[in-house]
Coordinates of N, CA and C in Angstrom, one line a residue:
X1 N 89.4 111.5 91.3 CA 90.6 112.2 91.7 C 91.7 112.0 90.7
X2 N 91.9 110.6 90.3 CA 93.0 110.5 89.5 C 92.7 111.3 88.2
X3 N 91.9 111.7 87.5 CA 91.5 112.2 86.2 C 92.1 113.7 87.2
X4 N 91.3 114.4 87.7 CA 91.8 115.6 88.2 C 93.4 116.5 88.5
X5 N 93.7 115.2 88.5 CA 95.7 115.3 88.9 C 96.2 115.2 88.0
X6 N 95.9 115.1 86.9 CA 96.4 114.7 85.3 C 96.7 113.2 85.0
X7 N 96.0 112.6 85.9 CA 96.2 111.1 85.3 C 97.7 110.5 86.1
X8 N 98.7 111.1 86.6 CA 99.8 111.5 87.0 C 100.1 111.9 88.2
X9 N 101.2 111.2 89.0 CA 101.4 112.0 90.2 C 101.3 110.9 91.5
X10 N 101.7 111.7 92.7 CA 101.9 111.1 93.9 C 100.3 111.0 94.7
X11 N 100.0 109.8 95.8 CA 98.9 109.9 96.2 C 99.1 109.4 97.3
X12 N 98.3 109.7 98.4 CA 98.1 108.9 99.8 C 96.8 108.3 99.9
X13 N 96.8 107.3 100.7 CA 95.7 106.8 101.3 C 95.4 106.4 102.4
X14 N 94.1 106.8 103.2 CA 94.1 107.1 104.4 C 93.0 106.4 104.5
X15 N 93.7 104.9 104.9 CA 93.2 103.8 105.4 C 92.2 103.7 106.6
X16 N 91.6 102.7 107.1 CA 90.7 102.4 108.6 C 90.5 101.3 109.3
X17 N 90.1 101.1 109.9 CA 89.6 99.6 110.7 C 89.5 98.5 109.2
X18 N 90.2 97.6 109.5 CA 90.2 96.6 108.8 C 88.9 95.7 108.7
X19 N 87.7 96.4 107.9 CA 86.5 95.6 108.1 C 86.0 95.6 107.0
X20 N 84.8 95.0 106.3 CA 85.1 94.5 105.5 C 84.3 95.6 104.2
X21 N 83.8 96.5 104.6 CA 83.2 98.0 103.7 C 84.9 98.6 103.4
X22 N 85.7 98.9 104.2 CA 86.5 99.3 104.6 C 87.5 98.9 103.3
X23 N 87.4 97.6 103.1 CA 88.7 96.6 102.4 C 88.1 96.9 101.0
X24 N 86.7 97.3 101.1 CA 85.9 96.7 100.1 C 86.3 98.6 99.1
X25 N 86.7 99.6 99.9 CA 86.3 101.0 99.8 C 87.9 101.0 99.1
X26 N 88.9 101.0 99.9 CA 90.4 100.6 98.9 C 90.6 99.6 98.5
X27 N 90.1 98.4 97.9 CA 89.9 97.5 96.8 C 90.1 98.4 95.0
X28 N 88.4 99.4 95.5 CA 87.6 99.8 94.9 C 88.7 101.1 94.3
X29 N 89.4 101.4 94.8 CA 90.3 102.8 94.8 C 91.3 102.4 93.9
X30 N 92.0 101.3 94.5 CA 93.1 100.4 93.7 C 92.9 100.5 91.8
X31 N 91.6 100.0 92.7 CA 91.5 99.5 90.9 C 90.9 100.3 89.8
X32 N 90.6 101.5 91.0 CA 90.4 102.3 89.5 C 91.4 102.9 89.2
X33 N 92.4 102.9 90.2 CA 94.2 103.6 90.3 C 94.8 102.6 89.0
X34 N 94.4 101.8 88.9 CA 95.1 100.6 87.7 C 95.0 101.0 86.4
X35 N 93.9 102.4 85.8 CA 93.7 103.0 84.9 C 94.4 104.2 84.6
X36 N 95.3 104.2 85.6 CA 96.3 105.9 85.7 C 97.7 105.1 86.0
X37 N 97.9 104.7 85.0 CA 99.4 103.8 85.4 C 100.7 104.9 86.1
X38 N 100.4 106.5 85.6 CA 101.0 107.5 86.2 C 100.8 107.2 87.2
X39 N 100.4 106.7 88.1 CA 99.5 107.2 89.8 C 100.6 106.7 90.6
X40 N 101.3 107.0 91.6 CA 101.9 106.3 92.4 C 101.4 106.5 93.6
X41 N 101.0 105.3 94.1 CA 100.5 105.2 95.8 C 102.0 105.8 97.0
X42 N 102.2 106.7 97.5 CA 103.6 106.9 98.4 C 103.2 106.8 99.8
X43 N 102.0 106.9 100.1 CA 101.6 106.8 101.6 C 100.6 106.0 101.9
X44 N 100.3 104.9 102.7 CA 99.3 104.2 103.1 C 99.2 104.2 104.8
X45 N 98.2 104.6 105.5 CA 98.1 103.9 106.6 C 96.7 103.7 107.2
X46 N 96.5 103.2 108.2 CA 95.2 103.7 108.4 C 95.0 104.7 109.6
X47 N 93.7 105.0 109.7 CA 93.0 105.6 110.9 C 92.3 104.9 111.7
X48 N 91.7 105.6 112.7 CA 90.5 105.0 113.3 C 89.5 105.2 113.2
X49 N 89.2 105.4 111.8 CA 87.6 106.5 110.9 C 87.3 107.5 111.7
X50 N 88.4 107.9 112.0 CA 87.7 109.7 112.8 C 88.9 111.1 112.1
X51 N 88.4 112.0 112.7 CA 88.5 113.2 111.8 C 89.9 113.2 112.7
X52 N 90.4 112.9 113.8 CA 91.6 113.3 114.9 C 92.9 112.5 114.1
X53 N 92.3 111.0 114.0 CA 93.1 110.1 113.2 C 93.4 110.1 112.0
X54 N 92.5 111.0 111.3 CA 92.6 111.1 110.0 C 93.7 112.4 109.7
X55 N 93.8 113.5 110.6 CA 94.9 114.6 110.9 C 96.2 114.4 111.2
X56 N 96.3 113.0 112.1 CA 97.6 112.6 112.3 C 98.2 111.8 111.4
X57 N 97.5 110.7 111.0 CA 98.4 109.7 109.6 C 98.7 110.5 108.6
X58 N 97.4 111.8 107.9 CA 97.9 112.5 107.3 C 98.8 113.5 107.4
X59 N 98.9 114.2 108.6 CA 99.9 115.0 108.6 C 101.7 114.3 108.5
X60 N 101.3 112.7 109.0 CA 102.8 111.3 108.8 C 103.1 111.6 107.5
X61 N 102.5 111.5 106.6 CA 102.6 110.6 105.4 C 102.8 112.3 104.6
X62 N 102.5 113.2 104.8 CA 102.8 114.8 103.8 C 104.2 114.6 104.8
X63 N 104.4 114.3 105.4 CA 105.9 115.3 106.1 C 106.8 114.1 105.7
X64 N 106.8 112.9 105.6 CA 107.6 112.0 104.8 C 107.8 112.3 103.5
X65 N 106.6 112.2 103.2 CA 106.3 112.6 101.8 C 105.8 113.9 100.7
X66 N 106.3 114.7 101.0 CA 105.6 116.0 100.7 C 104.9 116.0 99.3
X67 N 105.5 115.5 98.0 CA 105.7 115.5 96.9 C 104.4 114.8 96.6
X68 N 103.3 115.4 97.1 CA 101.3 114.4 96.7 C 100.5 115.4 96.2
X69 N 100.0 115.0 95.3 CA 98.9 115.6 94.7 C 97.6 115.0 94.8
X70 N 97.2 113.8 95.3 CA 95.7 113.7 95.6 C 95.5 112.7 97.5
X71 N 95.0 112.5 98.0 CA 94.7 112.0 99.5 C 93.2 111.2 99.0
X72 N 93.1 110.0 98.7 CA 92.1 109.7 98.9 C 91.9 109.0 100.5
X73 N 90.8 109.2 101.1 CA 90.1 108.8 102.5 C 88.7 107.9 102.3
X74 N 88.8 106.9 103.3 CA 88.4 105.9 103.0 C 86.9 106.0 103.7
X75 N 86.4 106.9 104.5 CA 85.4 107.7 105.0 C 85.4 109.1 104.9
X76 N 84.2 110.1 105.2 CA 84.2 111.4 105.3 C 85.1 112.0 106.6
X77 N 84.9 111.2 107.6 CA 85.4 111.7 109.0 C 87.2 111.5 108.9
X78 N 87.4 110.1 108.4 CA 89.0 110.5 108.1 C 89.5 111.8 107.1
X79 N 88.8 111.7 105.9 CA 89.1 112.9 104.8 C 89.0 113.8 105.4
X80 N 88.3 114.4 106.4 CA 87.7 115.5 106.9 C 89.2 115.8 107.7
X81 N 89.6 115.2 108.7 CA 91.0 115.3 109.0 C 92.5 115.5 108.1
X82 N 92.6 114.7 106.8 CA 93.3 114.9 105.6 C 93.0 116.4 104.8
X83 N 91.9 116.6 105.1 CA 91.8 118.6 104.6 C 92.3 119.4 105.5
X84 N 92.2 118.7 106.6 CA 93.0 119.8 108.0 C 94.3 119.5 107.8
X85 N 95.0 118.8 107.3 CA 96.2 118.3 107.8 C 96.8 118.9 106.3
X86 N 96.1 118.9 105.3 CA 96.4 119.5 104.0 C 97.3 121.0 104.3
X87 N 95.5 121.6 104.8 CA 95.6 123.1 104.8 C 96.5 123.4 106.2
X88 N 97.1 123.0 106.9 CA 97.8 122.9 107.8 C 99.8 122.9 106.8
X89 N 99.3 122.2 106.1 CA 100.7 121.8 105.4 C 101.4 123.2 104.2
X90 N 99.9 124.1 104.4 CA 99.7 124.9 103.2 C 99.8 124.1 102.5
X91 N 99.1 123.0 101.4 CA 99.4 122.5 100.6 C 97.6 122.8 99.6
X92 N 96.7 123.5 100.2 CA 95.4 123.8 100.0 C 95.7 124.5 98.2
X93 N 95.3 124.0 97.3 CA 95.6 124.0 96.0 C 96.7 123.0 95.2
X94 N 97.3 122.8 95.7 CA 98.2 121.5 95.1 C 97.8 120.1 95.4
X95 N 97.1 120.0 96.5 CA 96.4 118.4 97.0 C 94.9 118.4 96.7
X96 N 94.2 117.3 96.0 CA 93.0 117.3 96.1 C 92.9 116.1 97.3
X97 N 91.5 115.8 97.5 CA 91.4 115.1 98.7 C 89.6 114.5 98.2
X98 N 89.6 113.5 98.3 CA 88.4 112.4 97.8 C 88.3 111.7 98.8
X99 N 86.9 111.2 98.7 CA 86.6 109.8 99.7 C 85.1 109.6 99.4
X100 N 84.3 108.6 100.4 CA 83.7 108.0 100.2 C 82.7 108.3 101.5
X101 N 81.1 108.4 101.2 CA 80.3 108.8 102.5 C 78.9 109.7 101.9
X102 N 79.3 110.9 101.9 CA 78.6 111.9 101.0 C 77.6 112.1 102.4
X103 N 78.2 111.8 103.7 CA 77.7 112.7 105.2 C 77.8 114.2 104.8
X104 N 76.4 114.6 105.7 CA 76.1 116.2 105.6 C 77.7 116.9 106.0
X105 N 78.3 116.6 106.8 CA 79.8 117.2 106.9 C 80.6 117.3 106.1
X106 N 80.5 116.1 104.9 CA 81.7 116.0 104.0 C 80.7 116.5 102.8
X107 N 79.2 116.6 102.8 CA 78.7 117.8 101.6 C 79.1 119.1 101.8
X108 N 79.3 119.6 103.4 CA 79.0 120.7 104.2 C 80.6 121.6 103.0
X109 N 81.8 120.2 103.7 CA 82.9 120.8 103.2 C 83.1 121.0 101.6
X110 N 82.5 120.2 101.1 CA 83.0 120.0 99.8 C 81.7 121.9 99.1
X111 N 80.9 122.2 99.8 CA 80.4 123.3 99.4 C 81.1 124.4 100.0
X112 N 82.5 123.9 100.8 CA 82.9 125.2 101.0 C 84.3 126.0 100.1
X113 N 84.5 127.3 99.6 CA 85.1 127.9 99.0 C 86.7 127.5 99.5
X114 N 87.4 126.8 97.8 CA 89.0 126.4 98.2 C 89.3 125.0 99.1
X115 N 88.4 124.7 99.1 CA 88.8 123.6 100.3 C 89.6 122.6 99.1
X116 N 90.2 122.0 99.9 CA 91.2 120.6 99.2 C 90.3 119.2 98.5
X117 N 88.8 119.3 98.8 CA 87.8 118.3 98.7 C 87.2 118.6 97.2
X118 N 87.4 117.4 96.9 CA 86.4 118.2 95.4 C 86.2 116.6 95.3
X119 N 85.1 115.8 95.6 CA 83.9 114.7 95.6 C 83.9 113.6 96.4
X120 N 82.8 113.3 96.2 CA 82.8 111.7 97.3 C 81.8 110.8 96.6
X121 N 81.8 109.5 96.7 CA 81.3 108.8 96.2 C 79.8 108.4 97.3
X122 N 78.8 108.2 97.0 CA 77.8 108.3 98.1 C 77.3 107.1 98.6
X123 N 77.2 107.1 100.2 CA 76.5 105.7 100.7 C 75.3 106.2 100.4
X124 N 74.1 105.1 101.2 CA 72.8 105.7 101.3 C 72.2 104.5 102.6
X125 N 72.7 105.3 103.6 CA 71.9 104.5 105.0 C 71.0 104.1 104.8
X126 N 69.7 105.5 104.3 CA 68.6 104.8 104.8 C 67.9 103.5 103.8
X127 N 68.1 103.9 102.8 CA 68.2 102.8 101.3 C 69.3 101.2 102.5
X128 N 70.1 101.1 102.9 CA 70.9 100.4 103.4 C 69.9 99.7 104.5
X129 N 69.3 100.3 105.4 CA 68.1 100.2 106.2 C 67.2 99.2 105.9
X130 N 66.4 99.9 104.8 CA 65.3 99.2 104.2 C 65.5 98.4 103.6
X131 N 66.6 97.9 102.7 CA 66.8 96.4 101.8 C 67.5 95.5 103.0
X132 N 68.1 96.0 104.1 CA 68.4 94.7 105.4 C 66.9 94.8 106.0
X133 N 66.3 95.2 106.0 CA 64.8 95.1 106.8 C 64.2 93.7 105.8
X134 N 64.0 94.5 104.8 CA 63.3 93.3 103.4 C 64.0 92.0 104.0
X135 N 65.4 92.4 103.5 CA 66.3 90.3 103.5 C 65.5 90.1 104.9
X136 N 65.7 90.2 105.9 CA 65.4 89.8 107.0 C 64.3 89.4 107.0
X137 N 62.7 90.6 106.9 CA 61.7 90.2 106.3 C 61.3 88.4 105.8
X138 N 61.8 88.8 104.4 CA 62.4 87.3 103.4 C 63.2 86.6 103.8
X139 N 64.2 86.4 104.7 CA 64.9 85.4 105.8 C 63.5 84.3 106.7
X140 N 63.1 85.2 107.6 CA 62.0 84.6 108.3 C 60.6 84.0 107.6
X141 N 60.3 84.8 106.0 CA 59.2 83.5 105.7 C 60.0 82.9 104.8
X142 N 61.1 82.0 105.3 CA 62.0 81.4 104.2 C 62.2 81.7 103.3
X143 N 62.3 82.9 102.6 CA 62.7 82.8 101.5 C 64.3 83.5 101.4
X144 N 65.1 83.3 101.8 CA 66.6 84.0 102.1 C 66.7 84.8 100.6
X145 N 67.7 85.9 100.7 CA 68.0 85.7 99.2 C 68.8 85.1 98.2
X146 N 68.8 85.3 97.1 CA 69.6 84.2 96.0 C 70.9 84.5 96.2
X147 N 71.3 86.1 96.2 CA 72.9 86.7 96.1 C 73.0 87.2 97.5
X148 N 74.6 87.2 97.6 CA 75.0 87.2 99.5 C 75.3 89.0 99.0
X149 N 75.8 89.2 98.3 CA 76.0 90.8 98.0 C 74.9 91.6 97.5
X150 N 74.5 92.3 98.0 CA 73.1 93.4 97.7 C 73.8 94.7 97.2
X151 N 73.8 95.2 95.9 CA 74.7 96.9 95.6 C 73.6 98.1 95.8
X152 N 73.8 98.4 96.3 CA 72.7 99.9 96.3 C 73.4 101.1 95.6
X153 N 72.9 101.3 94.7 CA 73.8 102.8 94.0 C 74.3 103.9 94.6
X154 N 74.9 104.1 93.8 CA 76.1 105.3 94.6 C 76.0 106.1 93.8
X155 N 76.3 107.5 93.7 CA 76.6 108.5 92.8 C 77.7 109.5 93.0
X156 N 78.4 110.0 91.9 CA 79.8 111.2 92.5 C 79.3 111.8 92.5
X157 N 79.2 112.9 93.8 CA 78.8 114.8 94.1 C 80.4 115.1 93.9
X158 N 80.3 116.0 93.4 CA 81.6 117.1 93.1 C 80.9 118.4 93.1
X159 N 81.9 119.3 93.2 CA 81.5 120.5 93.4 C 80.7 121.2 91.8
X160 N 80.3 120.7 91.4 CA 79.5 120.7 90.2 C 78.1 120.2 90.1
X161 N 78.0 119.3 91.0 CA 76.8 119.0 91.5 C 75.7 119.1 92.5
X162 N 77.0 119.6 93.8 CA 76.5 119.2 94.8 C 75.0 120.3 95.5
X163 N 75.0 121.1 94.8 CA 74.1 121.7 95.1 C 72.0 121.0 94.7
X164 N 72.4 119.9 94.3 CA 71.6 118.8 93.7 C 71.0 117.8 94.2
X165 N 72.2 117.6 95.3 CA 72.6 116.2 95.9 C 72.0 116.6 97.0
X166 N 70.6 115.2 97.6 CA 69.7 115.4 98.3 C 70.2 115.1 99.8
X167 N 71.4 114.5 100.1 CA 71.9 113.6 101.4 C 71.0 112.7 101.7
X168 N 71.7 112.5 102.8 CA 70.9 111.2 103.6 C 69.6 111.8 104.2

């Protein structure tokens, strides 16, 4: 998102339950914001990872703030509320809107014409499933694992891609 805005410019972030994917997802946002020293953060709050909550902080944070060019969302379901509250704002062309998930809803939108969404960074449940099965597995015939953090890959869909991008 920040490459998309010219490197430059106003941003929100549309926070969630304070848990620890969550901390781990605007950590992650931060620091790649540290490469766009243009970037200014003007709105933070959170939601309650839903599409209702993610309508209302967003619609807080444009009407304080009008003056944003990108909304990153910290899930699909809050983003998905920050595109309503965009296009609501008429601001649909001047805001881009990013997040993290790559749920059939937030592919659904990002394949749809004009929307405020252009990528998401992807989980992968069922991959998430099967390597907690394994540890567990390897827990019980003693063998725990060596690292407490397990990374399962992620990939950007953007609307350049996403017609590619297999989902969950």
């Amino acid at each position: 998102m920040f490459k998309e805005i010219g490197g430059k410019g106003n941003v929100l972030i549309v926070d969630g339950t304070p848990i620890q994917t969550i901390r781990d997802r605007i950590t992650g946002c931060k620091k790649a914001m540290k490469r766009y020293p243009g970037i200014k953060v003007v709105g933070h709050q959170s939601s309650k990872n839903d599409r209702a909550s993610g309508l209302a902080v967003t619609t807080d944070m444009l009407t304080a703030t009008p003056n944003v060019q990108g909304i990153f969302g910290m899930n699909d379901p809050s983003a998905l509320g920050a595109v309503l509250a965009v296009t609501q704002a008429h601001k649909t062309g001047r805001v881009k809107v990013t997040r993290v998930d790559g749920s059939p809803e937030g592919v659904a939108e990002l394949k749809r014409a004009r929307s405020p969404y252009i990528g998401t960074a992807t989980q992968n449940p069922a991959e998430m499933v099967r390597r907690a099965v394994q540890v567990a597995q390897d827990i019980i015939r003693d063998k725990p694992p060596k690292e407490t953090t397990i990374l399962i890959p992620s990939e950007l869909v953007t609307r350049d891609n996403v017609a590619h991008y297999k989902g969950w």
